[in-house]
mmCIF file of C-alpha atoms and ligand atoms in Angstrom:
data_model
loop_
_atom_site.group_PDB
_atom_site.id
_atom_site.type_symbol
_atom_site.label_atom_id
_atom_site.label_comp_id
_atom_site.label_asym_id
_atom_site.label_seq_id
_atom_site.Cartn_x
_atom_site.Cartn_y
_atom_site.Cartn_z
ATOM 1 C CA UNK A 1 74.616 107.621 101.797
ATOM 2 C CA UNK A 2 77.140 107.326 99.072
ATOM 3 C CA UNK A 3 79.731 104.033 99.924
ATOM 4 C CA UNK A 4 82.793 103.270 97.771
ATOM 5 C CA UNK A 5 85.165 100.283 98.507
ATOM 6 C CA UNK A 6 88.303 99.689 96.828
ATOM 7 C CA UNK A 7 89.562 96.177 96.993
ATOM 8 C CA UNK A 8 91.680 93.408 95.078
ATOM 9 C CA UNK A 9 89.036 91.292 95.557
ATOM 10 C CA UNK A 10 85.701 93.265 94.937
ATOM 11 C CA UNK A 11 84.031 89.807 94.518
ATOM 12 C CA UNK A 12 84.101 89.423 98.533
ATOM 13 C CA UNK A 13 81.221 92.270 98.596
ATOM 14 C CA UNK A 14 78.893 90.374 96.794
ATOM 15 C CA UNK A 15 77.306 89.838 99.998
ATOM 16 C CA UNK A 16 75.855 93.280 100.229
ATOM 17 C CA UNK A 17 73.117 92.179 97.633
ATOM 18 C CA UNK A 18 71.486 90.115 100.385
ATOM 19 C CA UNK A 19 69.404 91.227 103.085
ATOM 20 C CA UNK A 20 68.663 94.293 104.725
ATOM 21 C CA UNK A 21 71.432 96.143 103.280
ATOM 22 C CA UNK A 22 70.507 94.450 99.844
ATOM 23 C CA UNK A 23 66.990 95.852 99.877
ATOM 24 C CA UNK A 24 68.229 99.293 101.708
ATOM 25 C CA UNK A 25 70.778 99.522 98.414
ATOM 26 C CA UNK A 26 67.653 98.891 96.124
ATOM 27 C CA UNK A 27 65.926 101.519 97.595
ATOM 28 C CA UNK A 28 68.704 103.937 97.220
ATOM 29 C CA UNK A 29 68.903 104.710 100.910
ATOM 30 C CA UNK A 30 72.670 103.241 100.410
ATOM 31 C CA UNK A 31 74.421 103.732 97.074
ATOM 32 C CA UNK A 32 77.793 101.698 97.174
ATOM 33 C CA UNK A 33 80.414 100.931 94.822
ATOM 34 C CA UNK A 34 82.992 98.541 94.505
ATOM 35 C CA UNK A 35 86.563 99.278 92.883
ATOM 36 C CA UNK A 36 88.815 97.064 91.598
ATOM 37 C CA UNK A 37 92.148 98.340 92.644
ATOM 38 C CA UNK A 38 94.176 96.059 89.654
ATOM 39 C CA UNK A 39 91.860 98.808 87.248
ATOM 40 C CA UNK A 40 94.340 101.156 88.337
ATOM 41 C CA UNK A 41 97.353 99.161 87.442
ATOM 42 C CA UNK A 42 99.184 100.166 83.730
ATOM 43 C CA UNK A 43 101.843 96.799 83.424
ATOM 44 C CA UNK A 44 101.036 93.224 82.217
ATOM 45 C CA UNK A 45 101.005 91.668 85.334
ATOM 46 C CA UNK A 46 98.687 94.238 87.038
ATOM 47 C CA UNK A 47 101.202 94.956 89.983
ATOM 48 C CA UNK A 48 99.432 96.243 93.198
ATOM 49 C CA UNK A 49 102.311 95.505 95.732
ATOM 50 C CA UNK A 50 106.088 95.647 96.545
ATOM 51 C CA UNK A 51 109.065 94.531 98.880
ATOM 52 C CA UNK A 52 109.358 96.949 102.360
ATOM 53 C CA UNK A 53 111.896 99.594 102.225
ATOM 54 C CA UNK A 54 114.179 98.601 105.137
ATOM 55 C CA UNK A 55 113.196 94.930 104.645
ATOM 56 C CA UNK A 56 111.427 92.580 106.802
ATOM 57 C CA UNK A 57 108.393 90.171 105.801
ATOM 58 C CA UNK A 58 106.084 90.337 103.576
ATOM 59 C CA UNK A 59 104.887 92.617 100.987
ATOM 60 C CA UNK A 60 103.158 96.324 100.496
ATOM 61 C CA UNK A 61 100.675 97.508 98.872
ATOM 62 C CA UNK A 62 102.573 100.536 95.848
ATOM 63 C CA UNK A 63 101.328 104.122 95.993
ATOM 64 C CA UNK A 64 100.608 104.564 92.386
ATOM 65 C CA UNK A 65 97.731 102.526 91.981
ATOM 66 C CA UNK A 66 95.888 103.840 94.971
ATOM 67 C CA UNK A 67 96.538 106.967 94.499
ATOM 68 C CA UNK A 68 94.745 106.608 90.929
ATOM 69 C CA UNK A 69 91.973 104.984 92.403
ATOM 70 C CA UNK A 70 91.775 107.445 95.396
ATOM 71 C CA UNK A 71 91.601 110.244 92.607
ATOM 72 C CA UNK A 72 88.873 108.959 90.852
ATOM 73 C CA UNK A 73 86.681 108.486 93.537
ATOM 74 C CA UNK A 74 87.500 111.667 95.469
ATOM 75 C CA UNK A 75 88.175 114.504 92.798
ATOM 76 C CA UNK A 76 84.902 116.562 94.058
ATOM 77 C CA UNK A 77 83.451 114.756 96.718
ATOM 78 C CA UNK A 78 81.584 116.291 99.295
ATOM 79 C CA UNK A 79 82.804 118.202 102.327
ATOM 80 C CA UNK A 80 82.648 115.587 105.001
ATOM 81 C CA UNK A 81 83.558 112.747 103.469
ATOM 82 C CA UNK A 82 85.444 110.014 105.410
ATOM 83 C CA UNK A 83 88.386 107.534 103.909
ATOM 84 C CA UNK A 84 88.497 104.308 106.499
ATOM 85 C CA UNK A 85 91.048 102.534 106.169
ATOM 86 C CA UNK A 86 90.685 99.036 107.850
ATOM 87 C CA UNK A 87 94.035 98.087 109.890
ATOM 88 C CA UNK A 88 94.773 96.138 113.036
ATOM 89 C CA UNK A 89 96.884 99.314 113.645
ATOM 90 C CA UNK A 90 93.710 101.589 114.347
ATOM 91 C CA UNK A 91 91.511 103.126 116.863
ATOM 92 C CA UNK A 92 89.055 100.296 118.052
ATOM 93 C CA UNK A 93 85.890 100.720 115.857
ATOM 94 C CA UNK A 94 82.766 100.818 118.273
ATOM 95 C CA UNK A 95 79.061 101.775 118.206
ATOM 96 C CA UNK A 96 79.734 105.475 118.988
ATOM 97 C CA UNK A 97 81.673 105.694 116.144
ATOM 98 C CA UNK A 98 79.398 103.796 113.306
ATOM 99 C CA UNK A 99 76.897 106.713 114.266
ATOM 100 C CA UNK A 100 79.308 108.992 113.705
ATOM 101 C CA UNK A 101 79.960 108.006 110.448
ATOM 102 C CA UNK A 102 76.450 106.921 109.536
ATOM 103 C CA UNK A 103 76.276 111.245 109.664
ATOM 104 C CA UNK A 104 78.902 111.226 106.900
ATOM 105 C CA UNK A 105 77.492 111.956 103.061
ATOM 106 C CA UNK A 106 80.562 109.873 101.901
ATOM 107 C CA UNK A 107 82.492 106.791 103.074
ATOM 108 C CA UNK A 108 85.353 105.430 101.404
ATOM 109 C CA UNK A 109 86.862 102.022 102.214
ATOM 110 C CA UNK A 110 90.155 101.307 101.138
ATOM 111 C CA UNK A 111 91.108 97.518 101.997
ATOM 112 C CA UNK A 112 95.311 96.821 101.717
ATOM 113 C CA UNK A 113 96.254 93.341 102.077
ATOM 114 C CA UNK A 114 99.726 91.786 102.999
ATOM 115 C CA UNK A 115 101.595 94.104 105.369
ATOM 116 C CA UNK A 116 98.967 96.821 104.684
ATOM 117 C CA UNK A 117 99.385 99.814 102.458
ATOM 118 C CA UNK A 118 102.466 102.448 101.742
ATOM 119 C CA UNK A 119 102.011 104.984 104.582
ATOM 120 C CA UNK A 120 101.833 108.134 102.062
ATOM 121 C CA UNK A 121 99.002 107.548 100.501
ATOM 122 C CA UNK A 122 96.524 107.640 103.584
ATOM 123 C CA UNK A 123 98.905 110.741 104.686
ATOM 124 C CA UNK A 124 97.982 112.362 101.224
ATOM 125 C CA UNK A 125 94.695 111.176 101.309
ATOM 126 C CA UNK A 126 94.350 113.361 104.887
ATOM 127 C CA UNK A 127 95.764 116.674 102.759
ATOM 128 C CA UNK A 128 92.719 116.404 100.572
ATOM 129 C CA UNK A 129 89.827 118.945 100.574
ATOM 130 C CA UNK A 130 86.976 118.114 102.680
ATOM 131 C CA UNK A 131 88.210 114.440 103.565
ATOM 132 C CA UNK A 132 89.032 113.102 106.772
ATOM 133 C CA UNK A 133 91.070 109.858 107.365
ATOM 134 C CA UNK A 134 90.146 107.269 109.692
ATOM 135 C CA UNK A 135 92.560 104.402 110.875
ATOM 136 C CA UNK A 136 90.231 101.507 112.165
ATOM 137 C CA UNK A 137 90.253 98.264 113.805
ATOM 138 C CA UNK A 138 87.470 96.151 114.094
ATOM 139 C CA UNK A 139 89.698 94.153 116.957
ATOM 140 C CA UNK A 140 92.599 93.098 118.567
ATOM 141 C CA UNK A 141 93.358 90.288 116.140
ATOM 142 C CA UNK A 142 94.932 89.915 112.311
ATOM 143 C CA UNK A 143 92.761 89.294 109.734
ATOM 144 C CA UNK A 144 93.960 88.404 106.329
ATOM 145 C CA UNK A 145 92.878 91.684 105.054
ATOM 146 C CA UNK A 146 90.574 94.757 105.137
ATOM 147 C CA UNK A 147 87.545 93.301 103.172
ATOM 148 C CA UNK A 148 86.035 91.438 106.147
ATOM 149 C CA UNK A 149 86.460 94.481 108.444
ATOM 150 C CA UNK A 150 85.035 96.827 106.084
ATOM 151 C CA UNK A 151 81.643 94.431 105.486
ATOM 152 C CA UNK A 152 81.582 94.856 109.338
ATOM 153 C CA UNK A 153 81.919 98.156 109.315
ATOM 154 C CA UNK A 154 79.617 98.874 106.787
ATOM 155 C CA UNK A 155 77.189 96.806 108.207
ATOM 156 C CA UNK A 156 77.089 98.172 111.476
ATOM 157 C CA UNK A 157 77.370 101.629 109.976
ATOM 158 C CA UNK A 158 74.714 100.937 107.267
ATOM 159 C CA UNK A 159 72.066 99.922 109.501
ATOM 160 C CA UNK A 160 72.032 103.099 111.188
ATOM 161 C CA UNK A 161 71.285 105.237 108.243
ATOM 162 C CA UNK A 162 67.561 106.021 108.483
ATOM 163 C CA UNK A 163 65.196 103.746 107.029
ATOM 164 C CA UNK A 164 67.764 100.529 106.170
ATOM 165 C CA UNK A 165 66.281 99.234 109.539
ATOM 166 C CA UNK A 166 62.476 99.088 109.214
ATOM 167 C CA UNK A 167 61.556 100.026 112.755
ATOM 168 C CA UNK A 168 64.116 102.915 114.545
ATOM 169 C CA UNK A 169 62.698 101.643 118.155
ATOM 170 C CA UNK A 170 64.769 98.418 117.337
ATOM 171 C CA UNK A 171 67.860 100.426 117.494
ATOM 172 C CA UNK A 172 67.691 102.009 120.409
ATOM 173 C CA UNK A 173 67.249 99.155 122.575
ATOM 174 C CA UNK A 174 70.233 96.875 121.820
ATOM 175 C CA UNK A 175 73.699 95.922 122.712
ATOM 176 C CA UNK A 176 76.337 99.141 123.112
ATOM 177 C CA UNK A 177 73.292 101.762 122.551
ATOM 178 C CA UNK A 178 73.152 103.580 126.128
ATOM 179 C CA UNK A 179 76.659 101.972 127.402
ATOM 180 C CA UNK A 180 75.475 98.401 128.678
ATOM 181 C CA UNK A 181 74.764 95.280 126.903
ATOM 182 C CA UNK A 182 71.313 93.945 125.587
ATOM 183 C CA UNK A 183 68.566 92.232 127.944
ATOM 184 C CA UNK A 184 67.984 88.621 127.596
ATOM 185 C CA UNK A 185 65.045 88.593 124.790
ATOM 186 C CA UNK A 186 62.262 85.392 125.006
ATOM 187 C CA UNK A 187 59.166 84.916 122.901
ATOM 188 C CA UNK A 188 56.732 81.894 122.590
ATOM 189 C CA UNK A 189 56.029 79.573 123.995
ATOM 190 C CA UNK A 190 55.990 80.628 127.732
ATOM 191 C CA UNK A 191 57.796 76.707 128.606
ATOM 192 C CA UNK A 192 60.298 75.380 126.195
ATOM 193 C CA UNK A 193 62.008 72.075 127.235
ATOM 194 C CA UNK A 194 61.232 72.751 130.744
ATOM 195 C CA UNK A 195 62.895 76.112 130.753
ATOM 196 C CA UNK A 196 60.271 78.850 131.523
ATOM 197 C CA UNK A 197 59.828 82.666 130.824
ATOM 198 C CA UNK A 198 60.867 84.583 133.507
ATOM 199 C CA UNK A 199 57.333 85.317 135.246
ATOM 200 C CA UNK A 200 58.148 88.830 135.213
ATOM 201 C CA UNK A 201 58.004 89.268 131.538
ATOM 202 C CA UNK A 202 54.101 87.788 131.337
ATOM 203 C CA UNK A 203 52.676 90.215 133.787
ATOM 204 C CA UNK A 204 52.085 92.586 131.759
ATOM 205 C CA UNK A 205 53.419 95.659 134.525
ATOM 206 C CA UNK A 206 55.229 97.860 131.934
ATOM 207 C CA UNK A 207 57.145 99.629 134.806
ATOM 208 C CA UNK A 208 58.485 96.366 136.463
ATOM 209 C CA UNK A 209 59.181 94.685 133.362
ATOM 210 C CA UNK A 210 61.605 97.748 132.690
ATOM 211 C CA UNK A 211 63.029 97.778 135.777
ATOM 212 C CA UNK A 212 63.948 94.358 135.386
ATOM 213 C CA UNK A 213 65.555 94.684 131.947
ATOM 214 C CA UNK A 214 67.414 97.184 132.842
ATOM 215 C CA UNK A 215 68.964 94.983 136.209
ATOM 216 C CA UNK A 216 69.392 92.347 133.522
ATOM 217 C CA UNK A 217 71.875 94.709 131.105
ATOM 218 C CA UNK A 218 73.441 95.901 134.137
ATOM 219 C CA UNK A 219 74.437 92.667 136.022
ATOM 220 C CA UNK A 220 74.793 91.510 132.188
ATOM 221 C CA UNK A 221 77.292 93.914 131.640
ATOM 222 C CA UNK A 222 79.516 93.233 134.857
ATOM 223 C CA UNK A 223 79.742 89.447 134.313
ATOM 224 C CA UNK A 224 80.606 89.890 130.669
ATOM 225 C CA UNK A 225 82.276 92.929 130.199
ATOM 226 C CA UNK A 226 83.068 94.862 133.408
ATOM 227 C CA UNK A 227 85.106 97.261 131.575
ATOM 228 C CA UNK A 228 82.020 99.307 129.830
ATOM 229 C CA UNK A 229 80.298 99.387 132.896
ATOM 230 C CA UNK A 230 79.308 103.206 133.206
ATOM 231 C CA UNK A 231 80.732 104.643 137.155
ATOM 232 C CA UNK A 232 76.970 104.550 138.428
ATOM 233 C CA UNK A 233 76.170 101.313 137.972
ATOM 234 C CA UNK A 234 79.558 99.793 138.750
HETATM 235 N N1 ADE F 301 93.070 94.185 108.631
HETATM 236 C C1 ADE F 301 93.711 93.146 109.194
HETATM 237 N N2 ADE F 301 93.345 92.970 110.459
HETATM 238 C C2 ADE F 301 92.416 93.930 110.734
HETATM 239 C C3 ADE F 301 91.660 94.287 111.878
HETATM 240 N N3 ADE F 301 91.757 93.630 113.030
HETATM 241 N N4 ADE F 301 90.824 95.334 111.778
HETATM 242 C C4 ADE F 301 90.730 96.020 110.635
HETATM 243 N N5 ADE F 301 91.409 95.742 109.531
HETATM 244 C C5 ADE F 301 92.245 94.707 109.564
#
């Protein structure tokens, strides 16, 4: 999967060298590439944003030099590829939808900063051939900008694409896959500081120990976060 970012501050992705989406990029299972958006700026001071029309606070992020970087990246990309663009002002971004776009040949992140970007140029992003625009949250709070959303993003997206995570079963069996939240895990030693294993768990009866795990998500769930609860189990 091909990843692009465009950012004022392309240092912040440095991150993605490390780990499992570190190795996964050396592999070439993920190819992504960071854009400086000030590369797309043509005066001395390497402009990127401007006062509101119709005032209020703060600052927004000019057409021009997104539009130029938006251009470069997407003159002939591939039918299916998806600009997200980070913004407290988006649909919630959940599990359902990282597999979604972990289908996608082509993500593009554009991170604004300030009061976010001028309006037009994800509208003419949207008239482009092939490309579909996503609006996304990562949650019901303000964060400084879209870099940190979009390393969520792409980490939760990036992990899905086949092979980045070594062993598929591990996927399958977490948090938000199948609607409920994860089981408690335990491993070694069987008494730790006087807190045991549930017995349950050394019995070695496959069937009951699934059973079990699967009470555990569900009462899990309800405690935590009633409001995924699927209408069977509620
Ligand atoms: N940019 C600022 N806040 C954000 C949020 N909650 N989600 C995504 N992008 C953002």
């Amino acid at each position: 999967m091909r990843i692009d970012i465009v950012s004022i501050f392309p240092e912040f992705f440095g991150v993605l060298d490390v780990s499992l989406l570190g190795r996964a990029r050396q592999q070439r299972l993920l190819d992504v590439q960071v854009h400086d958006l000030r590369d797309h700026t043509h005066d001395r001071h390497r402009t990127v944003d401007d006062t509101p029309y119709g005032g209020g606070a703060g600052m927004v992020m000019k057409p021009e030099p997104w539009g130029e970087a938006l251009d470069a990246i997407l003159d002939g990309t591939p039918e299916g590829t998806v600009v997200v663009v980070p913004s407290p002002a988006g649909t919630p971004f959940t599990q359902a939808q990282a597999r979604e776009l972990a289908l996608a040949p082509r993500l593009v992140f554009t991170c604004g900063r300030y009061e976010g970007i001028d309006q037009r140029v994800i509208d003419h992003a949207a008239t482009r051939p092939g490309v579909t625009v996503r609006e996304v949250s990562l949650g019901d709070y303000v964060l400084n900008g879209g870099e940190v959303a979009a390393m969520a993003m792409i980490e939760a997206i990036g992990r899905l694409v086949p092979g980045v995570v070594g062993n598929p079963e591990s996927l399958t069996e977490e948090s938000h896959e199948g609607g409920l939240l994860e089981y408690p895990s335990y491993t070694k030693p069987a008494v730790w500081r006087g807190h045991e294993v549930p017995l349950i768990l050394l019995s070695g009866n496959h069937g009951a120990i699934a059973t079990w795990r699967h009470e555990q998500q569900v009462e899990r769930t309800r405690r935590v976060r009633p409001d995924l609860l699927p209408d069977a189990e509620a």
